[in-house]
Short mmCIF file of C-alpha atoms (C1' of nucleotides) in Angstrom, two decimals:
data_model
loop_
_atom_site.label_atom_id
_atom_site.label_comp_id
_atom_site.label_asym_id
_atom_site.label_seq_id
_atom_site.Cartn_x
_atom_site.Cartn_y
_atom_site.Cartn_z
CA MET R 1 -11.70 7.45 -25.40
CA GLY R 2 -13.07 10.95 -25.73
CA ILE R 3 -11.47 14.15 -26.92
CA ASP R 4 -8.83 13.80 -24.22
CA ASN R 5 -6.80 11.46 -26.39
CA ALA R 6 -6.32 14.24 -28.90
CA LEU R 7 -4.03 16.01 -26.45
CA LEU R 8 -0.38 15.15 -26.23
CA PRO R 9 1.09 14.74 -22.76
CA VAL R 10 2.78 17.79 -21.36
CA ALA R 11 6.52 17.92 -21.07
CA PRO R 12 7.72 15.24 -18.63
CA VAL R 13 9.10 17.83 -16.24
CA PHE R 14 5.57 18.92 -15.40
CA LEU R 15 4.42 15.38 -14.78
CA LYS R 16 7.04 14.78 -12.11
CA SER R 17 6.97 16.37 -8.73
CA LEU R 18 9.64 18.90 -7.92
CA ARG R 19 11.15 16.33 -5.61
CA ASP R 20 11.50 13.73 -8.35
CA HIS R 21 12.72 16.29 -10.83
CA VAL R 22 15.39 17.57 -8.49
CA TYR R 23 16.35 14.01 -7.62
CA GLY R 24 17.02 13.34 -11.29
CA LEU R 25 18.97 16.55 -11.72
CA VAL R 26 21.28 15.94 -8.78
CA ARG R 27 21.68 12.25 -9.64
CA ASP R 28 22.72 13.09 -13.19
CA ALA R 29 25.08 15.74 -11.95
CA ILE R 30 26.78 13.22 -9.69
CA LEU R 31 26.96 10.38 -12.21
CA SER R 32 28.22 12.67 -14.94
CA GLY R 33 30.88 14.07 -12.64
CA ARG R 34 29.64 17.66 -12.60
CA LEU R 35 29.29 17.22 -8.87
CA LYS R 36 32.55 15.69 -7.75
CA SER R 37 33.07 13.14 -5.02
CA GLY R 38 33.67 14.69 -1.65
CA GLU R 39 31.94 17.92 -2.61
CA LYS R 40 29.63 19.30 0.06
CA LEU R 41 26.06 20.06 -0.90
CA ASN R 42 24.69 23.11 0.86
CA GLU R 43 20.94 22.73 1.14
CA ARG R 44 20.08 26.42 1.10
CA HIS R 45 22.46 27.28 -1.72
CA LEU R 46 21.39 24.34 -3.86
CA ALA R 47 17.70 25.01 -3.26
CA GLY R 48 18.19 28.68 -4.08
CA GLN R 49 20.16 27.83 -7.19
CA LEU R 50 17.34 25.54 -8.32
CA GLY R 51 14.73 28.10 -7.40
CA ILE R 52 12.91 25.84 -4.95
CA SER R 53 12.53 25.48 -1.21
CA THR R 54 14.61 23.10 0.82
CA THR R 55 11.73 20.69 1.49
CA PRO R 56 11.66 18.82 -1.84
CA LEU R 57 15.44 19.05 -2.05
CA LYS R 58 15.87 17.40 1.33
CA GLU R 59 13.60 14.57 0.26
CA ALA R 60 15.56 14.10 -2.96
CA LEU R 61 18.80 14.03 -0.99
CA ARG R 62 17.41 11.36 1.33
CA VAL R 63 16.72 9.15 -1.67
CA LEU R 64 20.21 9.75 -3.03
CA GLU R 65 21.58 8.89 0.37
CA ALA R 66 19.57 5.66 0.43
CA GLU R 67 21.04 4.86 -2.98
CA GLY R 68 24.54 5.52 -1.72
CA LEU R 69 25.36 8.44 -4.00
CA VAL R 70 25.66 10.93 -1.15
CA ARG R 71 26.64 10.46 2.45
CA SER R 72 25.05 12.45 5.24
CA GLU R 73 26.99 13.41 8.34
CA PRO R 74 24.37 14.32 10.96
CA ARG R 75 24.23 18.01 11.77
CA ARG R 76 27.20 18.59 9.51
CA GLY R 77 26.18 18.19 5.93
CA ILE R 78 25.85 15.99 2.90
CA TYR R 79 28.76 15.00 0.72
CA VAL R 80 28.87 13.45 -2.71
CA THR R 81 30.26 9.91 -2.71
CA PHE R 82 30.78 8.50 -6.14
CA ASN R 83 33.91 7.48 -7.95
CA ALA R 84 35.19 4.96 -10.48
CA GLY R 85 35.33 2.24 -7.85
CA GLN R 86 31.72 2.72 -6.88
CA ALA R 87 30.68 2.83 -10.53
CA GLU R 88 32.28 -0.57 -10.94
CA GLU R 89 30.53 -1.86 -7.82
CA MET R 90 27.20 -0.63 -9.11
CA MET R 91 27.87 -2.55 -12.29
CA LEU R 92 28.66 -5.64 -10.21
CA ALA R 93 25.45 -5.14 -8.25
CA ARG R 94 23.56 -5.00 -11.49
CA ALA R 95 25.27 -8.20 -12.60
CA ALA R 96 24.41 -9.92 -9.34
CA LEU R 97 20.76 -8.87 -9.40
CA GLU R 98 20.21 -9.32 -13.10
CA SER R 99 21.69 -12.81 -12.95
CA MET R 100 19.46 -13.70 -10.01
CA ILE R 101 16.50 -12.48 -12.03
CA ALA R 102 17.61 -14.64 -14.95
CA ARG R 103 17.86 -17.60 -12.57
CA GLN R 104 14.29 -17.09 -11.40
CA ALA R 105 13.14 -16.54 -14.97
CA ALA R 106 14.60 -19.91 -15.96
CA LYS R 107 12.48 -21.49 -13.25
CA ARG R 108 9.20 -19.80 -14.09
CA VAL R 109 9.37 -18.89 -17.75
CA LYS R 110 6.31 -19.65 -19.87
CA ASP R 111 6.39 -20.82 -23.46
CA GLU R 112 5.00 -17.53 -24.69
CA ASP R 113 7.90 -15.68 -23.03
CA VAL R 114 10.34 -17.98 -24.78
CA ALA R 115 8.66 -17.26 -28.09
CA LEU R 116 8.94 -13.52 -27.42
CA MET R 117 12.65 -13.80 -26.59
CA ARG R 118 13.28 -15.78 -29.76
CA GLU R 119 11.48 -13.16 -31.84
CA LEU R 120 13.63 -10.43 -30.34
CA ILE R 121 16.79 -12.40 -31.04
CA VAL R 122 15.77 -12.71 -34.68
CA GLU R 123 15.16 -8.96 -34.82
CA MET R 124 18.54 -8.32 -33.23
CA ARG R 125 20.27 -10.47 -35.80
CA ALA R 126 18.53 -8.54 -38.54
CA GLY R 127 19.43 -5.30 -36.79
CA LEU R 128 23.09 -6.28 -36.83
CA MET R 129 23.10 -5.61 -40.55
CA THR R 130 21.06 -2.44 -40.62
CA VAL R 131 23.38 -0.87 -38.04
CA ASP R 132 20.56 1.15 -36.50
CA VAL R 133 22.07 1.51 -33.06
CA LEU R 134 19.05 3.22 -31.57
CA GLN R 135 16.87 0.29 -32.54
CA LEU R 136 19.39 -2.17 -31.17
CA ILE R 137 19.39 -0.36 -27.82
CA ALA R 138 15.61 -0.56 -27.75
CA LEU R 139 15.70 -4.26 -28.62
CA ASN R 140 18.22 -4.95 -25.87
CA GLU R 141 15.97 -3.24 -23.37
CA ARG R 142 12.93 -5.17 -24.53
CA PHE R 143 14.88 -8.41 -24.30
CA HIS R 144 15.87 -7.78 -20.71
CA ASN R 145 12.33 -6.70 -19.93
CA VAL R 146 10.92 -9.99 -21.17
CA ILE R 147 13.24 -11.81 -18.78
CA HIS R 148 12.22 -9.49 -15.95
CA GLU R 149 8.56 -10.14 -16.63
CA ALA R 150 9.12 -13.88 -16.88
CA SER R 151 10.94 -13.89 -13.54
CA GLY R 152 7.97 -12.37 -11.74
CA CYS R 153 10.45 -10.60 -9.46
CA GLY R 154 9.18 -7.07 -9.11
CA TYR R 155 11.36 -6.16 -6.17
CA LEU R 156 14.58 -7.48 -7.69
CA ARG R 157 13.76 -5.71 -10.90
CA ARG R 158 13.26 -2.45 -9.08
CA LEU R 159 16.49 -2.82 -7.14
CA GLN R 160 18.32 -3.66 -10.34
CA GLY R 161 16.91 -0.57 -12.03
CA GLY R 162 18.57 1.57 -9.39
CA GLN R 163 21.99 0.39 -10.51
CA SER R 164 21.80 1.97 -13.96
CA ILE R 165 24.52 4.54 -14.36
CA TYR R 166 25.19 4.57 -18.07
CA THR R 167 24.08 7.52 -20.09
CA HIS R 168 22.41 7.18 -23.43
CA ALA R 169 25.60 8.51 -24.97
CA ALA R 170 27.65 5.72 -23.40
CA ARG R 171 25.24 3.08 -24.68
CA LEU R 172 25.37 4.56 -28.14
CA SER R 173 29.13 4.67 -28.06
CA VAL R 174 29.55 1.07 -26.95
CA LEU R 175 27.08 -0.39 -29.43
CA SER R 176 28.70 1.54 -32.25
CA GLU R 177 31.41 -1.08 -32.28
CA GLU R 178 30.50 -3.89 -34.65
CA ARG R 179 32.29 -6.47 -32.52
CA GLU R 180 30.29 -5.41 -29.47
CA ARG R 181 27.01 -5.65 -31.33
CA PHE R 182 27.91 -9.13 -32.48
CA LEU R 183 28.97 -10.25 -29.01
CA ALA R 184 25.85 -8.85 -27.40
CA VAL R 185 23.56 -10.75 -29.74
CA GLU R 186 25.53 -13.96 -29.27
CA GLU R 187 25.31 -13.61 -25.48
CA HIS R 188 21.65 -12.75 -25.56
CA GLU R 189 20.92 -15.80 -27.63
CA ALA R 190 22.86 -18.04 -25.25
CA ILE R 191 20.93 -16.56 -22.31
CA ALA R 192 17.63 -17.05 -24.11
CA ASN R 193 18.52 -20.67 -24.79
CA ALA R 194 19.47 -21.32 -21.17
CA ILE R 195 16.18 -19.86 -19.99
CA ALA R 196 14.23 -21.75 -22.64
CA ASP R 197 15.95 -24.94 -21.45
CA ARG R 198 14.90 -24.12 -17.88
CA ASP R 199 18.54 -24.17 -16.77
CA PRO R 200 18.78 -21.68 -13.87
CA ASP R 201 22.48 -22.22 -13.15
CA LEU R 202 23.51 -21.64 -16.74
CA ALA R 203 21.16 -18.69 -17.23
CA GLU R 204 22.50 -17.07 -14.09
CA ARG R 205 26.13 -17.56 -15.07
CA LEU R 206 25.66 -16.36 -18.65
CA MET R 207 23.75 -13.30 -17.54
CA ARG R 208 26.36 -12.41 -14.95
CA ASP R 209 29.19 -12.75 -17.43
CA HIS R 210 27.26 -10.76 -20.01
CA VAL R 211 26.52 -7.86 -17.69
CA ILE R 212 30.08 -7.76 -16.37
CA ARG R 213 31.71 -7.99 -19.76
CA SER R 214 29.57 -5.33 -21.42
CA GLY R 215 29.60 -3.31 -18.20
CA GLU R 216 33.38 -3.12 -18.16
CA LYS R 217 33.24 -1.78 -21.69
CA HIS R 218 30.76 0.89 -20.64
CA LEU R 219 32.88 1.85 -17.67
CA ILE R 220 35.87 2.36 -19.92
CA ARG R 221 33.86 4.69 -22.13
CA VAL R 222 32.61 6.64 -19.15
CA SER R 223 36.05 7.01 -17.62
CA GLU R 224 37.41 8.20 -20.95
CA ALA R 225 34.78 10.93 -21.14
CA MET Q 1 42.27 10.20 26.08
CA GLY Q 2 41.01 12.68 28.62
CA ILE Q 3 38.20 12.57 31.12
CA ASP Q 4 35.72 12.29 28.25
CA ASN Q 5 36.27 8.56 28.08
CA ALA Q 6 34.79 8.22 31.54
CA LEU Q 7 31.38 9.05 30.18
CA LEU Q 8 29.16 6.45 28.64
CA PRO Q 9 27.37 7.34 25.43
CA VAL Q 10 23.80 8.47 25.80
CA ALA Q 11 20.97 6.21 24.81
CA PRO Q 12 21.08 5.52 21.07
CA VAL Q 13 17.72 7.14 20.48
CA PHE Q 14 19.23 10.52 21.30
CA LEU Q 15 22.15 9.98 18.94
CA LYS Q 16 19.90 9.45 15.97
CA SER Q 17 18.02 12.21 14.29
CA LEU Q 18 14.25 12.13 14.50
CA ARG Q 19 14.24 11.26 10.86
CA ASP Q 20 16.42 8.17 11.33
CA HIS Q 21 14.52 7.16 14.44
CA VAL Q 22 11.17 7.40 12.70
CA TYR Q 23 12.56 5.57 9.70
CA GLY Q 24 13.46 2.65 11.95
CA LEU Q 25 10.08 2.69 13.67
CA VAL Q 26 8.09 2.61 10.46
CA ARG Q 27 10.41 0.07 8.85
CA ASP Q 28 10.03 -2.28 11.81
CA ALA Q 29 6.29 -1.80 11.80
CA ILE Q 30 6.14 -2.81 8.14
CA LEU Q 31 8.50 -5.77 8.39
CA SER Q 32 6.80 -7.08 11.51
CA GLY Q 33 3.39 -6.79 9.86
CA ARG Q 34 1.94 -4.22 12.26
CA LEU Q 35 1.53 -2.03 9.21
CA LYS Q 36 -0.09 -4.23 6.63
CA SER Q 37 0.51 -4.22 2.90
CA GLY Q 38 -1.81 -1.89 1.05
CA GLU Q 39 -2.42 0.23 4.13
CA LYS Q 40 -2.36 3.96 3.48
CA LEU Q 41 -0.03 6.10 5.56
CA ASN Q 42 -1.49 9.51 6.34
CA GLU Q 43 1.37 11.93 6.85
CA ARG Q 44 -0.40 14.26 9.27
CA HIS Q 45 -1.95 11.48 11.33
CA LEU Q 46 1.28 9.50 11.53
CA ALA Q 47 3.34 12.57 12.41
CA GLY Q 48 0.81 13.55 15.05
CA GLN Q 49 0.74 10.05 16.44
CA LEU Q 50 4.54 10.11 16.72
CA GLY Q 51 4.50 13.60 18.16
CA ILE Q 52 6.64 15.11 15.43
CA SER Q 53 6.19 17.35 12.44
CA THR Q 54 5.74 16.03 8.94
CA THR Q 55 9.19 17.13 7.76
CA PRO Q 56 11.31 14.33 9.24
CA LEU Q 57 8.52 11.84 8.57
CA LYS Q 58 8.41 12.75 4.90
CA GLU Q 59 12.15 12.22 4.65
CA ALA Q 60 11.88 8.84 6.35
CA LEU Q 61 9.11 7.84 3.96
CA ARG Q 62 11.25 8.80 0.98
CA VAL Q 63 13.94 6.43 2.18
CA LEU Q 64 11.40 3.66 2.68
CA GLU Q 65 10.11 4.34 -0.81
CA ALA Q 66 13.64 4.10 -2.22
CA GLU Q 67 13.95 0.77 -0.43
CA GLY Q 68 10.71 -0.43 -1.92
CA LEU Q 69 8.81 -0.88 1.34
CA VAL Q 70 6.25 1.78 0.52
CA ARG Q 71 4.92 3.01 -2.77
CA SER Q 72 4.06 6.64 -3.36
CA GLU Q 73 1.26 7.65 -5.68
CA PRO Q 74 1.89 11.30 -6.49
CA ARG Q 75 -0.62 13.69 -4.95
CA ARG Q 76 -2.56 10.73 -3.61
CA GLY Q 77 -0.66 9.11 -0.82
CA ILE Q 78 1.79 6.47 0.32
CA TYR Q 79 0.90 2.84 0.67
CA VAL Q 80 2.73 0.00 2.37
CA THR Q 81 4.03 -2.61 -0.07
CA PHE Q 82 5.43 -5.64 1.63
CA ASN Q 83 4.32 -9.24 1.62
CA ALA Q 84 5.70 -12.76 1.76
CA GLY Q 85 6.68 -12.63 -1.90
CA GLN Q 86 8.70 -9.49 -1.44
CA ALA Q 87 10.32 -10.89 1.69
CA GLU Q 88 11.49 -13.81 -0.40
CA GLU Q 89 12.77 -11.51 -3.11
CA MET Q 90 14.70 -9.48 -0.54
CA MET Q 91 16.28 -12.70 0.60
CA LEU Q 92 17.18 -13.50 -3.01
CA ALA Q 93 18.63 -10.01 -3.40
CA ARG Q 94 20.74 -10.62 -0.34
CA ALA Q 95 21.88 -13.93 -1.78
CA ALA Q 96 22.77 -12.30 -5.11
CA LEU Q 97 24.71 -9.45 -3.51
CA GLU Q 98 26.36 -11.47 -0.78
CA SER Q 99 27.54 -14.04 -3.31
CA MET Q 100 28.94 -11.32 -5.53
CA ILE Q 101 30.79 -9.96 -2.50
CA ALA Q 102 32.14 -13.45 -1.80
CA ARG Q 103 33.28 -13.66 -5.41
CA GLN Q 104 35.20 -10.42 -5.11
CA ALA Q 105 36.59 -11.47 -1.75
CA ALA Q 106 37.97 -14.64 -3.33
CA LYS Q 107 39.83 -12.45 -5.81
CA ARG Q 108 41.28 -9.97 -3.34
CA VAL Q 109 41.51 -11.78 -0.01
CA LYS Q 110 44.73 -11.39 1.94
CA ASP Q 111 46.37 -14.11 4.00
CA GLU Q 112 45.53 -12.32 7.24
CA ASP Q 113 41.83 -12.33 6.29
CA VAL Q 114 42.02 -16.05 5.68
CA ALA Q 115 43.60 -16.54 9.08
CA LEU Q 116 40.81 -14.54 10.68
CA MET Q 117 38.14 -16.58 8.93
CA ARG Q 118 39.77 -19.79 10.04
CA GLU Q 119 39.88 -18.58 13.64
CA LEU Q 120 36.20 -17.78 13.53
CA ILE Q 121 35.39 -21.20 12.10
CA VAL Q 122 37.25 -22.81 15.00
CA GLU Q 123 35.28 -20.69 17.46
CA MET Q 124 32.05 -21.63 15.74
CA ARG Q 125 32.86 -25.31 16.02
CA ALA Q 126 33.54 -24.85 19.71
CA GLY Q 127 30.33 -22.83 20.04
CA LEU Q 128 28.39 -25.72 18.54
CA MET Q 129 28.89 -27.59 21.82
CA THR Q 130 28.30 -24.77 24.26
CA VAL Q 131 24.98 -23.99 22.58
CA ASP Q 132 25.32 -20.28 23.30
CA VAL Q 133 23.09 -19.09 20.49
CA LEU Q 134 23.77 -15.42 21.12
CA GLN Q 135 27.47 -15.97 20.68
CA LEU Q 136 26.92 -18.00 17.55
CA ILE Q 137 24.89 -15.19 16.04
CA ALA Q 138 27.69 -12.77 16.83
CA LEU Q 139 30.26 -15.13 15.30
CA ASN Q 140 28.18 -15.50 12.15
CA GLU Q 141 28.05 -11.75 11.78
CA ARG Q 142 31.78 -11.38 12.32
CA PHE Q 143 32.43 -14.10 9.75
CA HIS Q 144 30.39 -12.35 7.10
CA ASN Q 145 32.03 -9.06 8.03
CA VAL Q 146 35.49 -10.46 7.42
CA ILE Q 147 34.41 -11.45 3.93
CA HIS Q 148 32.90 -8.03 3.36
CA GLU Q 149 36.11 -6.34 4.43
CA ALA Q 150 38.21 -8.67 2.31
CA SER Q 151 36.06 -7.92 -0.73
CA GLY Q 152 36.73 -4.21 -0.47
CA CYS Q 153 33.22 -3.64 -1.81
CA GLY Q 154 31.76 -0.89 0.32
CA TYR Q 155 28.86 -0.15 -2.00
CA LEU Q 156 27.79 -3.78 -2.42
CA ARG Q 157 28.06 -4.25 1.31
CA ARG Q 158 25.82 -1.28 1.93
CA LEU Q 159 23.27 -2.43 -0.61
CA GLN Q 160 23.31 -5.89 0.89
CA GLY Q 161 22.75 -4.47 4.36
CA GLY Q 162 19.49 -2.96 3.16
CA GLN Q 163 18.11 -6.42 2.46
CA SER Q 164 18.07 -7.53 6.10
CA ILE Q 165 14.57 -8.29 7.22
CA TYR Q 166 15.01 -10.88 9.93
CA THR Q 167 14.43 -9.90 13.48
CA HIS Q 168 16.67 -10.93 16.31
CA ALA Q 169 13.93 -13.26 17.45
CA ALA Q 170 13.88 -15.03 14.09
CA ARG Q 171 17.65 -15.50 14.15
CA LEU Q 172 17.47 -16.87 17.64
CA SER Q 173 14.71 -19.22 16.69
CA VAL Q 174 16.45 -20.59 13.61
CA LEU Q 175 19.81 -21.13 15.28
CA SER Q 176 18.12 -22.90 18.17
CA GLU Q 177 17.89 -25.95 15.97
CA GLU Q 178 20.97 -28.10 16.37
CA ARG Q 179 20.80 -29.29 12.79
CA GLU Q 180 20.78 -25.67 11.56
CA ARG Q 181 23.77 -24.75 13.70
CA PHE Q 182 25.67 -27.71 12.30
CA LEU Q 183 24.73 -26.90 8.71
CA ALA Q 184 25.67 -23.24 9.09
CA VAL Q 185 29.13 -24.04 10.36
CA GLU Q 186 29.68 -26.60 7.62
CA GLU Q 187 28.66 -24.10 4.96
CA HIS Q 188 30.73 -21.34 6.46
CA GLU Q 189 33.76 -23.56 6.46
CA ALA Q 190 33.22 -24.52 2.82
CA ILE Q 191 32.89 -20.84 1.91
CA ALA Q 192 36.03 -19.97 3.84
CA ASN Q 193 37.93 -22.70 2.02
CA ALA Q 194 36.74 -21.54 -1.38
CA ILE Q 195 37.83 -17.99 -0.60
CA ALA Q 196 41.14 -19.19 0.83
CA ASP Q 197 41.68 -21.16 -2.40
CA ARG Q 198 40.98 -18.00 -4.38
CA ASP Q 199 38.14 -19.75 -6.19
CA PRO Q 200 35.62 -16.99 -7.04
CA ASP Q 201 33.14 -19.23 -8.85
CA LEU Q 202 32.92 -21.72 -6.01
CA ALA Q 203 32.82 -19.05 -3.32
CA GLU Q 204 30.00 -17.30 -5.12
CA ARG Q 205 27.98 -20.45 -5.58
CA LEU Q 206 28.44 -21.68 -2.02
CA MET Q 207 27.55 -18.29 -0.59
CA ARG Q 208 24.44 -18.03 -2.72
CA ASP Q 209 23.26 -21.49 -1.74
CA HIS Q 210 24.01 -20.79 1.91
CA VAL Q 211 22.06 -17.54 2.01
CA ILE Q 212 19.12 -19.02 0.14
CA ARG Q 213 18.96 -22.18 2.21
CA SER Q 214 19.18 -20.47 5.59
CA GLY Q 215 17.03 -17.62 4.29
CA GLU Q 216 14.19 -19.97 3.40
CA LYS Q 217 14.33 -21.28 6.93
CA HIS Q 218 14.09 -17.76 8.32
CA LEU Q 219 11.19 -16.95 6.05
CA ILE Q 220 9.30 -19.96 7.31
CA ARG Q 221 9.78 -18.82 10.90
CA VAL Q 222 8.66 -15.32 10.06
CA SER Q 223 5.56 -16.48 8.22
CA GLU Q 224 4.68 -18.72 11.15
CA ALA Q 225 4.80 -15.78 13.54
"C1'" DA B 1 52.93 35.70 16.57
"C1'" DT B 2 50.11 31.90 18.36
"C1'" DC B 3 46.83 29.99 21.06
"C1'" DT B 4 42.42 30.22 23.51
"C1'" DG B 5 37.73 31.02 23.90
"C1'" DA B 6 33.66 33.63 23.49
"C1'" DA B 7 30.54 35.85 20.19
"C1'" DA B 8 28.65 35.89 15.58
"C1'" DT B 9 27.45 33.29 11.61
"C1'" DT B 10 26.29 29.48 9.06
"C1'" DT B 11 23.57 25.59 8.28
"C1'" DG B 12 21.29 21.12 9.01
"C1'" DA B 13 17.13 19.60 11.59
"C1'" DT B 14 12.61 20.46 12.81
"C1'" DA B 15 8.22 22.89 13.00
"C1'" DT B 16 4.55 25.48 11.02
"C1'" DA B 17 2.02 27.68 7.25
"C1'" DT B 18 0.32 27.78 2.55
"C1'" DC B 19 -1.04 25.83 -1.84
"C1'" DA B 20 -3.33 22.85 -4.92
"C1'" DA B 21 -4.92 18.26 -6.23
"C1'" DT B 22 -7.94 14.71 -4.66
"C1'" DT B 23 -11.43 12.87 -2.28
"C1'" DT B 24 -15.72 13.16 0.07
"C1'" DA B 25 -20.14 15.25 0.95
"C1'" DA B 26 -23.88 17.54 -0.40
"C1'" DA B 27 -26.94 19.55 -3.52
"C1'" DA B 28 -29.19 19.87 -7.88
"C1'" DC B 29 -31.13 17.71 -11.69
"C1'" DG B 30 -33.19 14.11 -14.23
"C1'" DC M 1 -34.13 6.87 -6.43
"C1'" DG M 2 -30.02 7.32 -9.21
"C1'" DT M 3 -26.86 10.25 -11.63
"C1'" DT M 4 -24.36 14.27 -12.27
"C1'" DT M 5 -22.61 18.89 -10.39
"C1'" DT M 6 -20.76 21.50 -7.25
"C1'" DA M 7 -19.05 22.82 -2.82
"C1'" DA M 8 -16.45 21.50 1.42
"C1'" DA M 9 -12.93 18.95 3.60
"C1'" DT M 10 -8.85 16.32 3.36
"C1'" DT M 11 -4.19 15.81 2.38
"C1'" DG M 12 0.15 15.48 -0.25
"C1'" DA M 13 3.44 18.94 -2.04
"C1'" DT M 14 5.81 23.01 -1.35
"C1'" DA M 15 7.32 27.17 1.05
"C1'" DT M 16 8.76 29.65 5.02
"C1'" DA M 17 10.09 30.21 9.88
"C1'" DT M 18 12.48 28.62 13.96
"C1'" DC M 19 15.83 26.04 16.59
"C1'" DA M 20 20.19 24.32 17.82
"C1'" DA M 21 24.58 22.24 16.54
"C1'" DA M 22 28.72 23.25 14.12
"C1'" DT M 23 31.82 26.35 12.05
"C1'" DT M 24 34.00 30.62 11.65
"C1'" DT M 25 35.66 35.06 13.26
"C1'" DC M 26 38.18 37.73 16.07
"C1'" DA M 27 39.47 39.89 20.48
"C1'" DG M 28 42.41 39.12 24.29
"C1'" DA M 29 45.88 36.67 26.81
"C1'" DT M 30 50.41 34.63 26.90
#
DNA sequence: ATCTGAAATTTGATATATCAATTTAAAACG
DNA sequence: CGTTTTAAATTGATATATCAAATTTCAGAT
């Protein structure tokens, strides 16, 4: 705890490697539709455009390929593969994985985790009135994180994290609806209760339905934009 | 349909890029335990050992990192991350995704798909007697493929495929047990019926239970070896 | 004009070189 | 001796060069 703590961290872009930075740039471009499905990505052009060499770009493209956002035809090129159908499938994947995590959480949850969930639910209820959407988004994330931690499933959590496609704008937009805010809190509370009751089947089902229902709403917003 | 068809394809190793080949080598080494969890992978050494440059190796390692089999500490190195716990989580991921696929299949299945499933079930029943394990493995794969096709979920299918960790030897070993063969066919038939009845909830649940139950058996075999 | 095929060009795949952060080794200091 | 500094070696990250497959261009034949 020396003088070092007086310094703020540098801008995030400098903390990431070029490879990771470029990965994020291309991923965003694909998910936001700036790079359209079927479009060919020329390695040299893209690297030149980004002002980097092809090495970190190639690595970033491999990761995107592993994630299924681009498809590589050997010795021919890489093509963007992302459309509304795949967006929906990614949402379903998230539902499947998140609900499996909830199932495991219901098996392993500790009393302190339950207490934490309950606290967050109370905060959410309070937040419903204040209409601070940013705070509600943060609370939602913390709630899901508690479940992730309780599940002890690091791999599933990681895999699930890869299925996030909604922008901050989309989240904001969806939670701006009062009805949606109300529904989300209701569903979260039901999930918390199922986990607290150590009921894996119910927790899994409720989580799946929650992710799919709210996911469909997000997808509509995204397709409208 | 010219003279070309007279030629057999060259050995698969020559069809794959170095990158893909190396990816498979390292992946196998990790899953089989020859590369132990926590072990550091030195890029230059490994590339030299394989007789290739670091470029394709780095790309392969990125893919493995995206899959969660290695962890990269920026500017420090890459470390293998795979253990029994993660193997179990990968099995759970497979169960989650495969059951979501079954759910979608139950919604979209066409009569011809149902007919195909039924045919395969009949063959499996017949195969139970002949005890040709190889054929049974092939039938199992075809059965799951029919469901995948019926679901129309290319992305989920792809993601699910990444969760395969069992070797051919493990499959062989598990299906050598008569009781396991019997159980598998029973479960497959129940799943086929649920899908034929267009019952997404049941299909999902049966598929999940099937993958978890048989998966646990595989995991035991793997941990024994 | 259209088709064929060879030459030129493009470009993904691979190899090598350079850079900079990290680790290790060694030296200096107490 | 043990601790801290500093220099050397290692190595991941990035850049550049080379190779070979695929595509394009265009001359020449029909």
